[in-house]
mmCIF file of N, CA and C in Angstrom:
data_model
loop_
_atom_site.group_PDB
_atom_site.id
_atom_site.type_symbol
_atom_site.label_atom_id
_atom_site.label_comp_id
_atom_site.label_asym_id
_atom_site.label_seq_id
_atom_site.Cartn_x
_atom_site.Cartn_y
_atom_site.Cartn_z
ATOM 1 N N MET Y 1 99.759 48.543 59.475
ATOM 2 C CA MET Y 1 99.348 47.344 60.196
ATOM 3 C C MET Y 1 98.261 46.608 59.441
ATOM 4 N N GLU Y 2 97.323 47.383 58.846
ATOM 5 C CA GLU Y 2 96.237 46.810 58.074
ATOM 6 C C GLU Y 2 96.713 45.994 56.939
ATOM 7 N N ALA Y 3 97.834 46.392 56.341
ATOM 8 C CA ALA Y 3 98.335 45.587 55.227
ATOM 9 C C ALA Y 3 98.799 44.208 55.651
ATOM 10 N N VAL Y 4 99.417 44.146 56.850
ATOM 11 C CA VAL Y 4 99.853 42.873 57.401
ATOM 12 C C VAL Y 4 98.616 42.037 57.751
ATOM 13 N N LEU Y 5 97.575 42.629 58.338
ATOM 14 C CA LEU Y 5 96.407 41.909 58.704
ATOM 15 C C LEU Y 5 95.674 41.397 57.404
ATOM 16 N N SER Y 6 95.624 42.234 56.416
ATOM 17 C CA SER Y 6 95.038 41.862 55.128
ATOM 18 C C SER Y 6 95.749 40.654 54.517
ATOM 19 N N GLN Y 7 97.037 40.590 54.538
ATOM 20 C CA GLN Y 7 97.773 39.466 54.016
ATOM 21 C C GLN Y 7 97.526 38.217 54.781
ATOM 22 N N ALA Y 8 97.433 38.312 56.095
ATOM 23 C CA ALA Y 8 97.163 37.182 56.957
ATOM 24 C C ALA Y 8 95.742 36.612 56.714
ATOM 25 N N ILE Y 9 94.762 37.550 56.505
ATOM 26 C CA ILE Y 9 93.461 37.143 56.156
ATOM 27 C C ILE Y 9 93.384 36.443 54.839
ATOM 28 N N ASN Y 10 94.076 36.981 53.848
ATOM 29 C CA ASN Y 10 94.082 36.292 52.518
ATOM 30 C C ASN Y 10 94.722 34.910 52.636
ATOM 31 N N ARG Y 11 95.774 34.787 53.433
ATOM 32 C CA ARG Y 11 96.346 33.396 53.569
ATOM 33 C C ARG Y 11 95.366 32.426 54.180
ATOM 34 N N LEU Y 12 94.645 32.893 55.248
ATOM 35 C CA LEU Y 12 93.688 32.058 55.911
ATOM 36 C C LEU Y 12 92.516 31.722 54.963
ATOM 37 N N GLU Y 13 92.086 32.689 54.216
ATOM 38 C CA GLU Y 13 90.961 32.420 53.314
ATOM 39 C C GLU Y 13 91.348 31.364 52.273
ATOM 40 N N SER Y 14 92.631 31.423 51.823
ATOM 41 C CA SER Y 14 93.155 30.434 50.872
ATOM 42 C C SER Y 14 93.164 29.058 51.489
ATOM 43 N N VAL Y 15 93.569 28.955 52.711
ATOM 44 C CA VAL Y 15 93.587 27.658 53.392
ATOM 45 C C VAL Y 15 92.152 27.169 53.564
ATOM 46 N N LEU Y 16 91.265 27.997 53.971
ATOM 47 C CA LEU Y 16 89.830 27.617 54.135
ATOM 48 C C LEU Y 16 89.234 27.108 52.814
ATOM 49 N N ALA Y 17 89.571 27.818 51.760
ATOM 50 C CA ALA Y 17 89.075 27.411 50.437
ATOM 51 C C ALA Y 17 89.592 26.028 50.047
ATOM 52 N N GLY Y 18 90.885 25.780 50.362
ATOM 53 C CA GLY Y 18 91.398 24.492 50.070
ATOM 54 C C GLY Y 18 90.806 23.401 50.899
ATOM 55 N N GLU Y 19 90.558 23.681 52.156
ATOM 56 C CA GLU Y 19 89.941 22.705 53.031
ATOM 57 C C GLU Y 19 88.519 22.349 52.596
ATOM 58 N N SER Y 20 87.773 23.377 52.275
ATOM 59 C CA SER Y 20 86.376 23.212 51.787
ATOM 60 C C SER Y 20 86.348 22.362 50.521
ATOM 61 N N LEU Y 21 87.240 22.674 49.631
ATOM 62 C CA LEU Y 21 87.308 21.902 48.349
ATOM 63 C C LEU Y 21 87.633 20.444 48.632
ATOM 64 N N ALA Y 22 88.582 20.187 49.535
ATOM 65 C CA ALA Y 22 88.986 18.847 49.840
ATOM 66 C C ALA Y 22 87.858 18.041 50.572
ATOM 67 N N LEU Y 23 87.169 18.733 51.451
ATOM 68 C CA LEU Y 23 86.017 18.090 52.131
ATOM 69 C C LEU Y 23 84.871 17.802 51.209
ATOM 70 N N ARG Y 24 84.533 18.782 50.363
ATOM 71 C CA ARG Y 24 83.457 18.582 49.416
ATOM 72 C C ARG Y 24 83.732 17.523 48.367
ATOM 73 N N SER Y 25 85.009 17.361 47.959
ATOM 74 C CA SER Y 25 85.356 16.392 46.993
ATOM 75 C C SER Y 25 85.641 15.038 47.592
ATOM 76 N N GLY Y 26 85.700 14.918 48.935
ATOM 77 C CA GLY Y 26 85.993 13.687 49.611
ATOM 78 C C GLY Y 26 87.457 13.305 49.570
ATOM 79 N N ASP Y 27 88.343 14.191 49.247
ATOM 80 C CA ASP Y 27 89.760 13.976 49.191
ATOM 81 C C ASP Y 27 90.406 14.343 50.569
ATOM 82 N N SER Y 28 90.611 13.347 51.438
ATOM 83 C CA SER Y 28 91.121 13.654 52.771
ATOM 84 C C SER Y 28 92.608 13.492 52.859
ATOM 85 N N THR Y 29 93.305 13.284 51.787
ATOM 86 C CA THR Y 29 94.722 13.005 51.778
ATOM 87 C C THR Y 29 95.515 14.186 52.383
ATOM 88 N N GLY Y 30 95.138 15.424 52.103
ATOM 89 C CA GLY Y 30 95.927 16.549 52.575
ATOM 90 C C GLY Y 30 95.323 17.312 53.763
ATOM 91 N N LEU Y 31 94.310 16.713 54.380
ATOM 92 C CA LEU Y 31 93.609 17.449 55.475
ATOM 93 C C LEU Y 31 94.455 17.719 56.653
ATOM 94 N N GLY Y 32 95.369 16.847 56.977
ATOM 95 C CA GLY Y 32 96.269 17.027 58.110
ATOM 96 C C GLY Y 32 97.156 18.280 57.882
ATOM 97 N N ASP Y 33 97.717 18.393 56.649
ATOM 98 C CA ASP Y 33 98.525 19.553 56.365
ATOM 99 C C ASP Y 33 97.664 20.832 56.341
ATOM 100 N N ILE Y 34 96.519 20.725 55.780
ATOM 101 C CA ILE Y 34 95.593 21.839 55.753
ATOM 102 C C ILE Y 34 95.244 22.279 57.158
ATOM 103 N N SER Y 35 94.997 21.352 58.055
ATOM 104 C CA SER Y 35 94.642 21.707 59.444
ATOM 105 C C SER Y 35 95.792 22.426 60.099
ATOM 106 N N ASN Y 36 97.045 21.954 59.884
ATOM 107 C CA ASN Y 36 98.199 22.633 60.404
ATOM 108 C C ASN Y 36 98.333 24.038 59.927
ATOM 109 N N ARG Y 37 98.141 24.217 58.594
ATOM 110 C CA ARG Y 37 98.235 25.600 58.001
ATOM 111 C C ARG Y 37 97.174 26.457 58.554
ATOM 112 N N LYS Y 38 95.962 25.906 58.765
ATOM 113 C CA LYS Y 38 94.844 26.746 59.311
ATOM 114 C C LYS Y 38 95.203 27.135 60.708
ATOM 115 N N ASN Y 39 95.649 26.207 61.536
ATOM 116 C CA ASN Y 39 96.091 26.583 62.911
ATOM 117 C C ASN Y 39 97.196 27.647 62.930
ATOM 118 N N GLN Y 40 98.118 27.525 61.997
ATOM 119 C CA GLN Y 40 99.191 28.569 61.965
ATOM 120 C C GLN Y 40 98.584 29.916 61.536
ATOM 121 N N SER Y 41 97.614 29.962 60.598
ATOM 122 C CA SER Y 41 97.026 31.158 60.188
ATOM 123 C C SER Y 41 96.208 31.776 61.297
ATOM 124 N N LEU Y 42 95.521 30.967 62.059
ATOM 125 C CA LEU Y 42 94.731 31.491 63.142
ATOM 126 C C LEU Y 42 95.636 32.063 64.249
ATOM 127 N N LEU Y 43 96.755 31.384 64.492
ATOM 128 C CA LEU Y 43 97.777 31.902 65.486
ATOM 129 C C LEU Y 43 98.337 33.228 65.022
ATOM 130 N N GLU Y 44 98.629 33.303 63.716
ATOM 131 C CA GLU Y 44 99.124 34.566 63.151
ATOM 132 C C GLU Y 44 98.168 35.691 63.303
ATOM 133 N N LEU Y 45 96.861 35.446 63.026
ATOM 134 C CA LEU Y 45 95.889 36.511 63.151
ATOM 135 C C LEU Y 45 95.697 36.870 64.638
ATOM 136 N N THR Y 46 95.784 35.945 65.542
ATOM 137 C CA THR Y 46 95.710 36.261 66.985
ATOM 138 C C THR Y 46 96.806 37.178 67.371
ATOM 139 N N ARG Y 47 98.017 36.882 66.906
ATOM 140 C CA ARG Y 47 99.168 37.647 67.341
ATOM 141 C C ARG Y 47 99.036 39.075 66.677
ATOM 142 N N ILE Y 48 98.594 39.212 65.454
ATOM 143 C CA ILE Y 48 98.486 40.444 64.774
ATOM 144 C C ILE Y 48 97.426 41.309 65.451
ATOM 145 N N SER Y 49 96.285 40.627 65.862
ATOM 146 C CA SER Y 49 95.198 41.353 66.448
ATOM 147 C C SER Y 49 95.539 42.009 67.801
ATOM 148 N N ARG Y 50 96.496 41.483 68.501
ATOM 149 C CA ARG Y 50 96.912 42.107 69.750
ATOM 150 C C ARG Y 50 97.455 43.476 69.583
ATOM 151 N N GLY Y 51 98.010 43.776 68.466
ATOM 152 C CA GLY Y 51 98.562 45.138 68.219
ATOM 153 C C GLY Y 51 97.582 46.089 67.473
ATOM 154 N N ILE Y 52 96.363 45.691 67.350
ATOM 155 C CA ILE Y 52 95.422 46.564 66.585
ATOM 156 C C ILE Y 52 94.275 47.013 67.508
ATOM 157 N N GLU Y 53 93.985 48.274 67.385
ATOM 158 C CA GLU Y 53 92.847 48.859 68.115
ATOM 159 C C GLU Y 53 91.616 48.683 67.148
ATOM 160 N N PRO Y 54 90.598 47.906 67.568
ATOM 161 C CA PRO Y 54 89.461 47.734 66.682
ATOM 162 C C PRO Y 54 88.811 48.965 66.197
ATOM 163 N N ALA Y 55 88.730 49.991 66.999
ATOM 164 C CA ALA Y 55 88.117 51.208 66.627
ATOM 165 C C ALA Y 55 88.879 51.921 65.481
ATOM 166 N N ALA Y 56 90.130 51.634 65.350
ATOM 167 C CA ALA Y 56 90.977 52.301 64.335
ATOM 168 C C ALA Y 56 90.943 51.628 63.029
ATOM 169 N N LEU Y 57 90.213 50.474 62.899
ATOM 170 C CA LEU Y 57 90.186 49.745 61.603
ATOM 171 C C LEU Y 57 89.326 50.539 60.607
ATOM 172 N N SER Y 58 89.785 50.490 59.340
ATOM 173 C CA SER Y 58 89.042 51.115 58.273
ATOM 174 C C SER Y 58 87.699 50.296 57.999
ATOM 175 N N GLU Y 59 86.809 50.925 57.315
ATOM 176 C CA GLU Y 59 85.581 50.220 56.943
ATOM 177 C C GLU Y 59 85.889 49.041 56.011
ATOM 178 N N GLU Y 60 86.853 49.222 55.164
ATOM 179 C CA GLU Y 60 87.240 48.119 54.253
ATOM 180 C C GLU Y 60 87.752 46.962 55.032
ATOM 181 N N MET Y 61 88.558 47.217 56.040
ATOM 182 C CA MET Y 61 89.068 46.099 56.883
ATOM 183 C C MET Y 61 87.986 45.446 57.676
ATOM 184 N N ARG Y 62 87.064 46.243 58.163
ATOM 185 C CA ARG Y 62 85.932 45.676 58.895
ATOM 186 C C ARG Y 62 85.111 44.736 58.006
ATOM 187 N N ALA Y 63 84.876 45.158 56.742
ATOM 188 C CA ALA Y 63 84.169 44.333 55.776
ATOM 189 C C ALA Y 63 84.916 43.124 55.513
ATOM 190 N N LYS Y 64 86.224 43.190 55.365
ATOM 191 C CA LYS Y 64 87.053 41.990 55.102
ATOM 192 C C LYS Y 64 86.997 41.046 56.245
ATOM 193 N N LEU Y 65 87.022 41.548 57.460
ATOM 194 C CA LEU Y 65 86.903 40.698 58.664
ATOM 195 C C LEU Y 65 85.486 40.077 58.729
ATOM 196 N N GLY Y 66 84.497 40.771 58.302
ATOM 197 C CA GLY Y 66 83.116 40.206 58.236
ATOM 198 C C GLY Y 66 83.035 39.041 57.260
ATOM 199 N N VAL Y 67 83.686 39.168 56.111
ATOM 200 C CA VAL Y 67 83.686 38.152 55.115
ATOM 201 C C VAL Y 67 84.419 36.924 55.768
ATOM 202 N N LEU Y 68 85.571 37.163 56.383
ATOM 203 C CA LEU Y 68 86.344 36.108 56.982
ATOM 204 C C LEU Y 68 85.462 35.362 57.995
ATOM 205 N N ARG Y 69 84.711 36.150 58.820
ATOM 206 C CA ARG Y 69 83.873 35.507 59.849
ATOM 207 C C ARG Y 69 82.805 34.621 59.165
ATOM 208 N N GLU Y 70 82.274 35.020 58.106
ATOM 209 C CA GLU Y 70 81.363 34.195 57.319
ATOM 210 C C GLU Y 70 81.962 32.938 56.792
ATOM 211 N N ARG Y 71 83.177 33.066 56.232
ATOM 212 C CA ARG Y 71 83.869 31.857 55.701
ATOM 213 C C ARG Y 71 84.228 30.922 56.779
ATOM 214 N N LEU Y 72 84.639 31.486 57.937
ATOM 215 C CA LEU Y 72 84.976 30.567 59.064
ATOM 216 C C LEU Y 72 83.689 29.818 59.530
ATOM 217 N N GLY Y 73 82.540 30.541 59.569
ATOM 218 C CA GLY Y 73 81.280 29.880 59.891
ATOM 219 C C GLY Y 73 80.926 28.801 58.914
ATOM 220 N N ASP Y 74 81.100 29.042 57.593
ATOM 221 C CA ASP Y 74 80.781 27.987 56.622
ATOM 222 C C ASP Y 74 81.734 26.810 56.810
ATOM 223 N N ASN Y 75 82.965 27.117 57.061
ATOM 224 C CA ASN Y 75 83.972 26.049 57.279
ATOM 225 C C ASN Y 75 83.589 25.210 58.485
ATOM 226 N N SER Y 76 83.172 25.858 59.547
ATOM 227 C CA SER Y 76 82.813 25.180 60.780
ATOM 228 C C SER Y 76 81.600 24.239 60.536
ATOM 229 N N ARG Y 77 80.594 24.767 59.798
ATOM 230 C CA ARG Y 77 79.407 23.943 59.444
ATOM 231 C C ARG Y 77 79.831 22.729 58.597
ATOM 232 N N LEU Y 78 80.696 22.892 57.637
ATOM 233 C CA LEU Y 78 81.121 21.808 56.793
ATOM 234 C C LEU Y 78 81.901 20.790 57.606
ATOM 235 N N LEU Y 79 82.731 21.232 58.471
ATOM 236 C CA LEU Y 79 83.507 20.329 59.348
ATOM 237 C C LEU Y 79 82.499 19.583 60.264
ATOM 238 N N GLN Y 80 81.527 20.230 60.787
ATOM 239 C CA GLN Y 80 80.489 19.578 61.643
ATOM 240 C C GLN Y 80 79.809 18.429 60.911
ATOM 241 N N ILE Y 81 79.483 18.701 59.628
ATOM 242 C CA ILE Y 81 78.784 17.700 58.817
ATOM 243 C C ILE Y 81 79.682 16.500 58.678
ATOM 244 N N HIS Y 82 80.949 16.697 58.474
ATOM 245 C CA HIS Y 82 81.903 15.594 58.310
ATOM 246 C C HIS Y 82 82.131 14.806 59.617
ATOM 247 N N ILE Y 83 82.118 15.559 60.714
ATOM 248 C CA ILE Y 83 82.261 14.924 62.056
ATOM 249 C C ILE Y 83 81.051 14.038 62.290
ATOM 250 N N GLU Y 84 79.859 14.564 62.069
ATOM 251 C CA GLU Y 84 78.640 13.787 62.260
ATOM 252 C C GLU Y 84 78.627 12.537 61.319
ATOM 253 N N ALA Y 85 79.007 12.653 60.091
ATOM 254 C CA ALA Y 85 79.051 11.559 59.176
ATOM 255 C C ALA Y 85 80.036 10.502 59.651
ATOM 256 N N THR Y 86 81.166 10.954 60.155
ATOM 257 C CA THR Y 86 82.216 10.025 60.664
ATOM 258 C C THR Y 86 81.633 9.290 61.883
ATOM 259 N N ALA Y 87 80.951 9.959 62.780
ATOM 260 C CA ALA Y 87 80.350 9.322 63.956
ATOM 261 C C ALA Y 87 79.302 8.247 63.479
ATOM 262 N N GLU Y 88 78.493 8.623 62.445
ATOM 263 C CA GLU Y 88 77.537 7.610 62.018
ATOM 264 C C GLU Y 88 78.188 6.373 61.383
ATOM 265 N N VAL Y 89 79.237 6.604 60.627
ATOM 266 C CA VAL Y 89 79.970 5.440 60.054
ATOM 267 C C VAL Y 89 80.541 4.616 61.175
ATOM 268 N N ALA Y 90 81.145 5.262 62.154
ATOM 269 C CA ALA Y 90 81.723 4.543 63.314
ATOM 270 C C ALA Y 90 80.661 3.719 64.014
ATOM 271 N N GLU Y 91 79.474 4.244 64.147
ATOM 272 C CA GLU Y 91 78.391 3.557 64.834
ATOM 273 C C GLU Y 91 77.983 2.309 64.044
ATOM 274 N N VAL Y 92 77.885 2.480 62.705
ATOM 275 C CA VAL Y 92 77.530 1.331 61.829
ATOM 276 C C VAL Y 92 78.551 0.244 61.946
ATOM 277 N N ILE Y 93 79.821 0.650 61.955
ATOM 278 C CA ILE Y 93 80.927 -0.378 62.041
ATOM 279 C C ILE Y 93 80.861 -1.068 63.424
ATOM 280 N N THR Y 94 80.657 -0.286 64.478
ATOM 281 C CA THR Y 94 80.558 -0.798 65.843
ATOM 282 C C THR Y 94 79.445 -1.873 65.941
ATOM 283 N N ARG Y 95 78.271 -1.532 65.367
ATOM 284 C CA ARG Y 95 77.123 -2.455 65.391
ATOM 285 C C ARG Y 95 77.427 -3.730 64.609
ATOM 286 N N ALA Y 96 78.067 -3.536 63.436
ATOM 287 C CA ALA Y 96 78.398 -4.721 62.562
ATOM 288 C C ALA Y 96 79.396 -5.607 63.301
ATOM 289 N N MET Y 97 80.377 -5.032 64.021
ATOM 290 C CA MET Y 97 81.348 -5.820 64.692
ATOM 291 C C MET Y 97 80.658 -6.574 65.906
ATOM 292 N N ALA Y 98 79.798 -5.900 66.589
ATOM 293 C CA ALA Y 98 79.101 -6.493 67.721
ATOM 294 C C ALA Y 98 78.248 -7.656 67.210
ATOM 295 N N ALA Y 99 77.543 -7.436 66.103
ATOM 296 C CA ALA Y 99 76.694 -8.490 65.544
ATOM 297 C C ALA Y 99 77.546 -9.681 65.062
ATOM 298 N N ALA Y 100 78.657 -9.426 64.541
ATOM 299 C CA ALA Y 100 79.525 -10.527 64.010
ATOM 300 C C ALA Y 100 80.119 -11.322 65.188
ATOM 301 N N GLU Y 101 80.307 -10.685 66.335
ATOM 302 C CA GLU Y 101 80.887 -11.365 67.490
ATOM 303 C C GLU Y 101 79.845 -12.039 68.309
ATOM 304 N N SER Y 102 78.625 -11.689 68.143
ATOM 305 C CA SER Y 102 77.513 -12.227 68.943
ATOM 306 C C SER Y 102 77.381 -13.746 68.685
ATOM 307 N N ASP Y 103 77.085 -14.471 69.790
ATOM 308 C CA ASP Y 103 76.887 -15.887 69.660
ATOM 309 C C ASP Y 103 75.405 -16.246 69.494
ATOM 310 N N GLY Y 104 74.581 -15.202 69.467
ATOM 311 C CA GLY Y 104 73.092 -15.373 69.255
ATOM 312 C C GLY Y 104 72.315 -15.629 70.472
ATOM 313 N N THR Y 105 72.973 -15.589 71.681
ATOM 314 C CA THR Y 105 72.265 -15.810 72.929
ATOM 315 C C THR Y 105 71.180 -14.767 73.170
ATOM 316 N N TYR Y 106 71.466 -13.560 72.753
ATOM 317 C CA TYR Y 106 70.472 -12.463 72.863
ATOM 318 C C TYR Y 106 70.176 -12.014 71.501
ATOM 319 N N SER Y 107 68.882 -11.598 71.304
ATOM 320 C CA SER Y 107 68.533 -11.016 70.032
ATOM 321 C C SER Y 107 67.666 -9.844 70.305
ATOM 322 N N ASN Y 108 67.496 -8.967 69.336
ATOM 323 C CA ASN Y 108 66.650 -7.835 69.412
ATOM 324 C C ASN Y 108 65.288 -8.247 68.871
ATOM 325 N N SER Y 109 64.297 -8.128 69.711
ATOM 326 C CA SER Y 109 62.942 -8.538 69.335
ATOM 327 C C SER Y 109 62.338 -7.443 68.478
ATOM 328 N N VAL Y 110 61.179 -7.719 67.957
ATOM 329 C CA VAL Y 110 60.477 -6.730 67.084
ATOM 330 C C VAL Y 110 60.163 -5.502 67.826
ATOM 331 N N SER Y 111 59.875 -5.543 69.101
ATOM 332 C CA SER Y 111 59.525 -4.349 69.871
ATOM 333 C C SER Y 111 60.798 -3.547 70.205
ATOM 334 N N GLY Y 112 61.927 -4.040 70.039
ATOM 335 C CA GLY Y 112 63.178 -3.333 70.308
ATOM 336 C C GLY Y 112 63.774 -3.693 71.600
ATOM 337 N N ALA Y 113 63.075 -4.468 72.411
ATOM 338 C CA ALA Y 113 63.665 -4.881 73.726
ATOM 339 C C ALA Y 113 64.482 -6.127 73.555
ATOM 340 N N TRP Y 114 65.538 -6.263 74.295
ATOM 341 C CA TRP Y 114 66.420 -7.426 74.274
ATOM 342 C C TRP Y 114 65.720 -8.560 75.029
ATOM 343 N N THR Y 115 65.758 -9.752 74.420
ATOM 344 C CA THR Y 115 65.144 -10.878 75.055
ATOM 345 C C THR Y 115 66.119 -12.036 74.940
ATOM 346 N N ALA Y 116 66.071 -12.981 75.893
ATOM 347 C CA ALA Y 116 66.967 -14.199 75.870
ATOM 348 C C ALA Y 116 66.259 -15.212 75.020
ATOM 349 N N LYS Y 117 67.076 -15.958 74.281
ATOM 350 C CA LYS Y 117 66.546 -17.063 73.458
ATOM 351 C C LYS Y 117 66.405 -18.319 74.298
#
């Protein structure tokens, strides 16, 4: 059973490496496919783990799972950075659109409070 688990972990690590590379390089063209593959890998691991008694795992497998946990954490942090960046860009676009649509009736004063002209 550990051999099957090991193969599933290897597949997921490969997907995570591909996603990290794509995110770091700014190439978002394949992220949808990568996300689908990652979801499939996580589902596969969930199914495999149902048939495994944690106490029966070898030290080697425990170490491999520890490395996977670290890689998932790194991936999560990288995704969070991209989510935050996307939110910031969306905010800039929203403000620019609001400013472009404004008729100038209200403006932001130096103190930051809105005042009527």
